[in-house]
Amino acid sequence: MQNILSGLRVVEGSAFVAAPSGGMTLAQLGADVIRFDPIGGGIDYRRWPVTKDQKSLYWHSLNKGKRSIAVDFKRPEGQELLTRLIAAPGEQAGMFLTNFPAKGWLSYERLKQEREDLIYLNLVGDRHGRGALDYTVNCKVGFPSMTGVGKSGDIAPLNNPMPAWDVITGQQIALGLLAAERHRSRTGQGQLVRIALADVALATLGNLGYVAEAMINGTERDAIGNNIYGTYGHDFQCKDGERLMVVGVSPNQWRALVQVTGTENEIHALQERLGLDFRKEGDRYQGRNGITEIFKPWFAARNFAEVTAELDKAGACWGKYQTVKETVEQDIDCSVDNPLFQMVDQPGIGKYLMPDHPLRFTSVEQEPVRPAPRLGEHTEEILADTLGLSGSEIARLFDEKIVASS
């Protein structure tokens, strides 16, 4: 539902994941997001994964639906053009998103001189002004020490390949810009909005109870592999080698697992022996190893298709372990059968599945997913329509290589 933010204009100068994904979220919801890059592309324009022709799938995936202008902003005239673009008039314009250093011509104070009600969202690494990436933030908050199996402090930390803090921060960026825009629409006041990648991780750490656990209980959580802390969940291998994860978080989910495996007597005997009550989540966690050993033979004796059919019949909660390639090639949810996806032709790369925003609004119609722009694809259009430059002025900027197009 991309036109829910129709009319809103955001200028974006960014790199890496968090800031571009924030702009992409707004663009997918219908905002006019104008991304500026240096001529020839910035630091992440060729970042892996790339095609055999060295076209970055990373860059194109994070910039869907945006417009692109290529400017030599090391030169004063290029800086002046972008300043005018950021501060361009319009009730729903004057919004800027960046994780570039907010200093010099890109400082809030400097840009605010051109538009008093400017909304400027600046992403930084940490609150001290140091640089940070998802992986340096993740190790700071302790999650790699809980990944794998073993006692915390005795095992090597293990990174997660999914940049969670970047992704969450991208959503916070979109939320922050929309909140600031609502404030401006009510009061007429713009503002500088700051967000630190590290603070997003630290806030999550606190919101999920990890901070309280360390302070109140004085405990260090160990790495528990594929168990689920505080409840029951584990992975199992079927007779044909396929693996799946089952969870028994709710009472109904737990009863379904016991019922489908036909292990009521063994489970009852185990809880009696351990002095536990498996109607309680915490007790199921304490008895997890014994529970898993009781369940394991049922899965090992059956092929995946039989296992999943029985689990579905019982109302159990489960998920299949599969690679990304398997998900793309075999999972119907990662196909055009799912309204989330459309087959879209990305210029210069080819046709592949592209996701829309997962929000579904009932008051507007879903529009086609828009691919990422070619670098500088909209340079001339933006100079003419948004900044109102004449044909001769635009021609001179191209001739002097202050701007470029694809």
Coordinates of C-alpha atoms in Angstrom, one line a residue:
M1 CA 0.0 0.0 0.0
Q2 CA 2.5 2.5 -1.2
N3 CA 0.3 5.6 -1.5
I4 CA -0.5 6.0 2.2
L5 CA 2.3 8.6 2.4
S6 CA 1.7 10.1 -1.0
G7 CA 2.9 13.8 -1.1
L8 CA 5.6 13.4 1.6
R9 CA 9.1 14.2 0.4
V10 CA 12.3 13.0 2.2
V11 CA 15.8 13.7 1.0
E12 CA 18.2 10.9 1.9
G13 CA 22.0 10.9 2.1
S14 CA 23.1 7.5 3.4
A15 CA 25.1 4.4 3.3
F16 CA 25.2 0.9 4.9
V17 CA 21.8 -0.7 6.0
A18 CA 19.9 1.2 8.7
A19 CA 19.5 4.6 7.1
P20 CA 18.8 3.3 3.5
S21 CA 16.2 0.8 4.9
G22 CA 14.5 3.6 6.8
G23 CA 14.2 5.6 3.6
M24 CA 13.1 2.5 1.7
T25 CA 10.3 1.9 4.2
L26 CA 8.9 5.4 3.6
A27 CA 9.3 5.0 -0.2
Q28 CA 7.4 1.7 -0.1
L29 CA 4.6 3.5 1.7
G30 CA 4.4 6.1 -1.0
A31 CA 6.7 8.9 0.1
D32 CA 8.9 10.6 -2.5
V33 CA 12.3 9.7 -1.2
I34 CA 15.1 11.4 -3.1
R35 CA 18.5 9.7 -2.5
F36 CA 21.7 11.6 -3.4
D37 CA 24.9 9.8 -4.2
P38 CA 28.3 11.0 -5.4
I39 CA 28.9 10.7 -9.1
G40 CA 29.9 7.1 -9.8
G41 CA 28.4 5.8 -6.6
G42 CA 29.2 5.9 -2.9
I43 CA 30.8 3.6 -0.4
D44 CA 28.2 0.8 -0.7
Y45 CA 27.3 1.1 -4.4
R46 CA 29.2 -2.1 -5.2
R47 CA 28.9 -3.9 -1.9
W48 CA 28.3 -7.7 -2.0
P49 CA 26.3 -9.7 -2.9
V50 CA 26.9 -8.7 -6.5
T51 CA 26.0 -10.1 -9.9
K52 CA 28.5 -11.6 -12.2
D53 CA 28.7 -8.1 -13.8
Q54 CA 29.6 -6.7 -10.3
K55 CA 26.2 -5.0 -9.9
S56 CA 25.4 -4.7 -6.2
L57 CA 22.2 -6.7 -5.2
Y58 CA 22.7 -5.2 -1.8
W59 CA 22.5 -1.6 -2.9
H60 CA 19.5 -2.2 -5.3
S61 CA 17.6 -4.2 -2.7
L62 CA 17.8 -1.4 -0.1
N63 CA 16.9 1.5 -2.4
K64 CA 13.6 0.2 -3.9
G65 CA 11.1 2.9 -4.8
K66 CA 13.4 5.9 -4.4
R67 CA 14.5 8.6 -6.9
S68 CA 18.2 9.1 -7.5
I69 CA 20.3 12.2 -8.1
A70 CA 24.0 12.0 -8.6
V71 CA 26.0 15.1 -7.5
D72 CA 29.6 15.9 -6.9
F73 CA 29.0 17.3 -3.4
K74 CA 32.7 17.8 -2.7
R75 CA 32.3 20.9 -4.8
P76 CA 30.6 24.0 -3.4
E77 CA 28.1 24.2 -6.2
G78 CA 27.1 20.6 -5.6
Q79 CA 26.7 21.3 -1.9
E80 CA 24.5 24.3 -2.7
L81 CA 22.3 22.2 -5.0
L82 CA 21.7 19.6 -2.3
T83 CA 21.1 22.3 0.3
R84 CA 18.4 23.8 -1.9
L85 CA 16.9 20.3 -2.4
I86 CA 16.8 19.5 1.3
A87 CA 15.3 22.9 2.2
A88 CA 13.0 23.1 -0.8
P89 CA 9.6 24.6 0.0
G90 CA 6.4 22.6 0.5
E91 CA 4.2 21.7 3.4
Q92 CA 5.2 18.1 3.2
A93 CA 8.9 18.6 2.2
G94 CA 11.8 19.8 4.2
M95 CA 12.7 16.4 5.7
F96 CA 16.2 15.1 5.6
L97 CA 17.6 11.6 6.6
T98 CA 21.3 10.9 6.9
N99 CA 24.0 8.9 8.6
F100 CA 26.7 11.1 7.1
P101 CA 28.7 13.3 9.6
A102 CA 26.3 16.2 10.5
K103 CA 28.9 19.0 10.1
G104 CA 29.9 21.7 7.8
W105 CA 27.3 22.3 5.0
L106 CA 25.4 19.2 6.2
S107 CA 25.0 20.4 9.8
Y108 CA 21.5 20.9 11.2
E109 CA 22.4 24.5 12.1
R110 CA 23.5 25.3 8.6
L111 CA 20.6 23.7 6.8
K112 CA 18.1 25.2 9.3
Q113 CA 19.2 28.7 8.1
E114 CA 17.6 27.7 4.8
R115 CA 14.4 26.3 6.3
E116 CA 13.4 27.1 9.8
D117 CA 11.0 24.1 10.1
L118 CA 13.4 21.6 8.8
I119 CA 13.1 18.0 10.1
Y120 CA 16.6 16.5 10.2
L121 CA 17.1 12.9 11.4
N122 CA 20.7 12.0 12.0
L123 CA 21.8 8.4 12.7
V124 CA 25.1 7.9 14.5
G125 CA 27.0 4.8 15.7
D126 CA 26.9 5.5 19.4
R127 CA 26.0 8.4 21.7
H128 CA 29.6 9.4 22.1
G129 CA 30.0 10.0 18.3
R130 CA 32.0 6.9 17.6
G131 CA 31.4 4.9 14.5
A132 CA 29.6 1.6 14.8
L133 CA 28.2 -1.2 12.7
D134 CA 25.6 -3.9 13.6
Y135 CA 28.3 -6.4 14.4
T136 CA 30.3 -4.1 16.8
V137 CA 27.0 -3.1 18.5
N138 CA 25.8 -6.7 18.8
C139 CA 29.0 -7.9 20.5
K140 CA 28.6 -5.0 22.9
V141 CA 25.2 -6.0 24.2
G142 CA 26.1 -9.6 24.7
F143 CA 24.0 -11.7 22.3
P144 CA 27.0 -13.5 20.6
S145 CA 27.9 -14.9 24.0
M146 CA 24.4 -16.5 24.1
T147 CA 24.6 -18.0 20.6
G148 CA 25.8 -21.6 20.3
V149 CA 26.0 -24.1 23.2
G150 CA 28.0 -23.8 26.4
K151 CA 28.5 -21.8 29.5
S152 CA 28.8 -18.1 29.0
G153 CA 32.5 -17.1 29.3
D154 CA 33.7 -20.6 28.3
I155 CA 32.7 -20.6 24.7
A156 CA 33.8 -18.4 21.8
P157 CA 31.2 -15.8 20.9
L158 CA 29.2 -16.4 17.7
N159 CA 28.0 -13.6 15.4
N160 CA 24.5 -13.7 13.8
P161 CA 24.6 -13.1 10.0
M162 CA 21.3 -11.1 10.2
P163 CA 22.0 -7.4 11.0
A164 CA 19.1 -7.1 13.5
W165 CA 20.1 -3.7 14.9
D166 CA 20.4 -2.2 11.5
V167 CA 17.0 -3.5 10.5
I168 CA 15.3 -2.4 13.7
T169 CA 17.0 1.0 13.5
G170 CA 15.7 1.4 10.0
Q171 CA 12.1 1.0 11.2
Q172 CA 12.9 3.4 14.1
I173 CA 14.1 6.0 11.6
A174 CA 10.9 5.8 9.6
L175 CA 8.9 6.1 12.8
G176 CA 11.0 9.0 14.0
L177 CA 10.6 11.0 10.8
L178 CA 6.8 10.4 10.8
A179 CA 6.5 11.4 14.4
A180 CA 8.5 14.6 13.8
E181 CA 6.4 15.4 10.7
R182 CA 3.2 15.0 12.8
H183 CA 4.7 17.3 15.4
R184 CA 5.5 19.9 12.7
S185 CA 2.0 19.6 11.2
R186 CA 0.5 20.4 14.7
T187 CA 3.0 23.1 15.8
G188 CA 4.9 24.4 12.8
Q189 CA 8.1 23.4 14.5
G190 CA 10.9 21.4 12.8
Q191 CA 13.6 19.7 14.8
L192 CA 16.8 17.7 14.9
V193 CA 16.1 14.0 15.7
R194 CA 19.1 11.9 16.8
I195 CA 19.2 8.2 17.0
A196 CA 22.2 6.0 17.8
L197 CA 22.5 2.4 16.5
A198 CA 24.0 1.3 19.9
D199 CA 21.1 2.8 21.8
V200 CA 18.6 0.8 19.7
A201 CA 20.3 -2.4 20.8
L202 CA 20.6 -1.3 24.4
A203 CA 16.9 -0.3 24.5
T204 CA 16.0 -3.7 23.1
L205 CA 18.2 -5.3 25.7
G206 CA 16.3 -3.5 28.4
N207 CA 12.8 -4.0 26.9
L208 CA 13.3 -7.8 26.7
G209 CA 14.2 -8.0 30.3
Y210 CA 17.9 -8.8 29.9
V211 CA 19.1 -5.7 31.9
A212 CA 16.7 -6.5 34.8
E213 CA 17.8 -10.1 34.8
A214 CA 21.4 -9.2 35.2
M215 CA 20.8 -6.5 37.8
I216 CA 18.0 -8.1 39.9
N217 CA 19.0 -11.8 39.6
G218 CA 22.7 -11.2 39.2
T219 CA 22.9 -14.0 36.6
E220 CA 24.6 -14.5 33.3
R221 CA 22.6 -16.3 30.7
D222 CA 24.3 -19.3 29.1
A223 CA 24.2 -20.3 25.4
I224 CA 21.5 -22.9 25.1
G225 CA 21.6 -23.8 21.4
N226 CA 18.2 -24.5 19.9
N227 CA 16.3 -24.5 23.2
I228 CA 14.1 -21.5 24.0
Y229 CA 14.9 -19.8 27.2
G230 CA 12.1 -20.0 29.8
T231 CA 9.8 -22.4 27.9
Y232 CA 10.0 -25.4 25.7
G233 CA 11.2 -25.5 22.1
H234 CA 13.7 -27.7 20.3
D235 CA 14.8 -28.9 16.9
F236 CA 14.3 -32.5 15.7
Q237 CA 15.6 -34.6 12.8
C238 CA 13.1 -36.7 10.9
K239 CA 13.8 -40.1 9.4
D240 CA 14.6 -38.7 6.0
G241 CA 17.1 -36.2 7.4
E242 CA 14.8 -33.1 7.3
R243 CA 14.9 -30.9 10.4
L244 CA 12.2 -28.8 12.0
M245 CA 11.8 -26.7 15.1
V246 CA 8.8 -27.2 17.4
V247 CA 7.7 -24.9 20.2
G248 CA 5.4 -25.4 23.2
V249 CA 5.0 -21.9 24.5
S250 CA 1.3 -21.7 25.0
P251 CA -0.6 -24.4 26.9
N252 CA -2.3 -25.5 23.7
Q253 CA 1.0 -25.8 21.8
W254 CA 2.4 -27.9 24.7
R255 CA -0.5 -30.2 24.8
A256 CA -0.4 -30.7 21.1
L257 CA 3.2 -31.8 21.2
V258 CA 2.5 -34.3 23.9
Q259 CA -0.6 -35.6 22.2
V260 CA 0.9 -36.0 18.7
T261 CA 3.9 -37.9 20.0
G262 CA 1.8 -40.1 22.2
T263 CA 4.0 -39.6 25.2
E264 CA 1.6 -38.6 27.9
N265 CA 2.7 -41.4 30.3
E266 CA 6.4 -40.7 29.8
I267 CA 6.0 -36.9 30.2
H268 CA 3.9 -37.5 33.4
A269 CA 6.5 -39.8 34.8
L270 CA 9.3 -37.3 34.0
Q271 CA 7.6 -34.4 35.7
E272 CA 6.9 -36.6 38.8
R273 CA 10.6 -37.7 38.9
L274 CA 11.9 -34.1 38.6
G275 CA 9.3 -32.6 40.9
L276 CA 8.1 -30.3 38.1
D277 CA 4.7 -29.2 36.7
F278 CA 4.9 -29.0 32.9
R279 CA 1.8 -26.9 32.8
K280 CA 4.2 -24.1 33.7
E281 CA 6.5 -22.7 31.1
G282 CA 9.4 -22.4 33.4
D283 CA 9.1 -26.0 34.5
R284 CA 9.1 -27.1 30.9
Y285 CA 12.3 -25.2 30.4
Q286 CA 13.9 -26.9 33.5
G287 CA 12.9 -30.3 32.2
R288 CA 13.8 -29.5 28.5
N289 CA 16.5 -32.2 28.2
G290 CA 14.4 -35.0 29.4
I291 CA 11.4 -33.8 27.3
T292 CA 13.5 -33.7 24.2
E293 CA 14.8 -37.3 24.7
I294 CA 11.2 -38.5 25.1
F295 CA 10.0 -36.7 21.9
K296 CA 13.0 -37.6 19.8
P297 CA 12.1 -41.2 18.8
W298 CA 8.8 -40.1 17.4
F299 CA 10.4 -37.7 15.0
A300 CA 13.2 -40.1 14.1
A301 CA 10.8 -42.8 13.1
R302 CA 8.8 -40.7 10.6
N303 CA 9.5 -38.9 7.4
F304 CA 9.1 -35.1 7.3
A305 CA 5.8 -35.2 5.4
E306 CA 4.2 -37.5 7.9
V307 CA 5.6 -35.5 10.8
T308 CA 4.3 -32.2 9.6
A309 CA 0.9 -33.6 8.6
E310 CA 0.4 -35.0 12.1
L311 CA 1.7 -31.8 13.8
D312 CA -0.8 -29.7 11.7
K313 CA -3.6 -32.1 12.6
A314 CA -2.8 -31.7 16.3
G315 CA -2.5 -27.9 16.1
A316 CA 1.2 -27.9 17.0
C317 CA 3.5 -25.0 16.2
W318 CA 6.5 -25.8 14.0
G319 CA 8.9 -24.5 11.3
K320 CA 11.1 -26.2 8.8
Y321 CA 14.9 -25.6 8.7
Q322 CA 15.8 -24.6 5.2
T323 CA 18.5 -22.5 3.4
V324 CA 17.8 -19.2 1.8
K325 CA 18.0 -20.8 -1.6
E326 CA 15.5 -23.5 -0.5
T327 CA 13.2 -20.9 0.7
V328 CA 13.3 -19.0 -2.6
E329 CA 13.0 -22.1 -4.7
Q330 CA 10.6 -24.2 -2.7
D331 CA 8.5 -22.1 -0.3
I332 CA 5.2 -20.9 -1.6
D333 CA 5.3 -18.0 0.9
C334 CA 8.4 -16.7 -0.9
S335 CA 6.6 -16.5 -4.3
V336 CA 4.0 -14.4 -6.1
D337 CA 1.4 -16.6 -4.4
N338 CA 2.1 -14.3 -1.4
P339 CA 0.7 -10.8 -2.1
L340 CA 3.9 -9.5 -0.4
F341 CA 6.0 -10.4 -3.5
Q342 CA 5.9 -9.3 -7.1
M343 CA 8.3 -10.2 -10.0
V344 CA 9.9 -6.9 -10.9
D345 CA 12.5 -6.1 -13.6
Q346 CA 15.4 -4.3 -11.9
P347 CA 17.2 -2.3 -14.7
G348 CA 20.7 -3.6 -15.2
I349 CA 20.2 -6.7 -13.2
G350 CA 17.1 -8.6 -14.3
K351 CA 13.8 -9.8 -13.1
Y352 CA 13.4 -11.3 -9.6
L353 CA 11.0 -11.4 -6.6
M354 CA 10.8 -8.1 -4.8
P355 CA 8.8 -7.6 -1.5
D356 CA 6.4 -4.8 -0.9
H357 CA 6.1 -3.3 2.6
P358 CA 4.4 -6.0 4.8
L359 CA 1.8 -3.5 6.2
R360 CA -1.6 -4.0 4.5
F361 CA -3.9 -0.9 4.6
T362 CA -7.6 -1.4 3.8
S363 CA -8.3 2.2 2.8
V364 CA -5.9 2.3 -0.2
E365 CA -5.2 0.0 -3.1
Q366 CA -1.9 -1.9 -3.3
E367 CA 0.4 -0.5 -6.0
P368 CA 3.1 -2.2 -8.0
V369 CA 6.5 -2.6 -6.3
R370 CA 8.9 -0.1 -7.7
P371 CA 12.5 -1.2 -8.3
A372 CA 15.6 0.7 -7.2
P373 CA 16.6 3.6 -9.5
R374 CA 19.6 3.6 -11.7
L375 CA 22.3 5.8 -10.2
G376 CA 21.4 9.4 -11.1
E377 CA 18.3 8.3 -13.0
H378 CA 16.2 11.2 -11.9
T379 CA 18.9 13.9 -11.8
E380 CA 17.5 16.0 -14.6
E381 CA 13.9 15.5 -13.5
I382 CA 14.7 16.7 -9.9
L383 CA 16.7 19.7 -11.1
A384 CA 13.9 20.8 -13.4
D385 CA 10.8 19.9 -11.4
T386 CA 11.8 20.1 -7.8
L387 CA 14.4 22.9 -7.9
G388 CA 12.9 24.7 -10.9
L389 CA 16.2 25.1 -12.9
S390 CA 16.1 26.2 -16.5
G391 CA 17.3 24.0 -19.3
S392 CA 20.5 26.0 -19.8
E393 CA 21.3 25.9 -16.1
I394 CA 20.9 22.1 -16.1
A395 CA 23.0 21.7 -19.2
R396 CA 25.8 23.7 -17.6
L397 CA 25.7 21.5 -14.4
F398 CA 26.1 18.4 -16.6
D399 CA 28.8 20.0 -18.8
E400 CA 30.8 21.0 -15.7
K401 CA 30.3 17.5 -14.2
I402 CA 28.7 18.9 -11.0
V403 CA 25.8 16.4 -11.7
A404 CA 25.4 13.2 -13.7
S405 CA 22.7 10.9 -14.8
S406 CA 22.5 7.2 -15.6

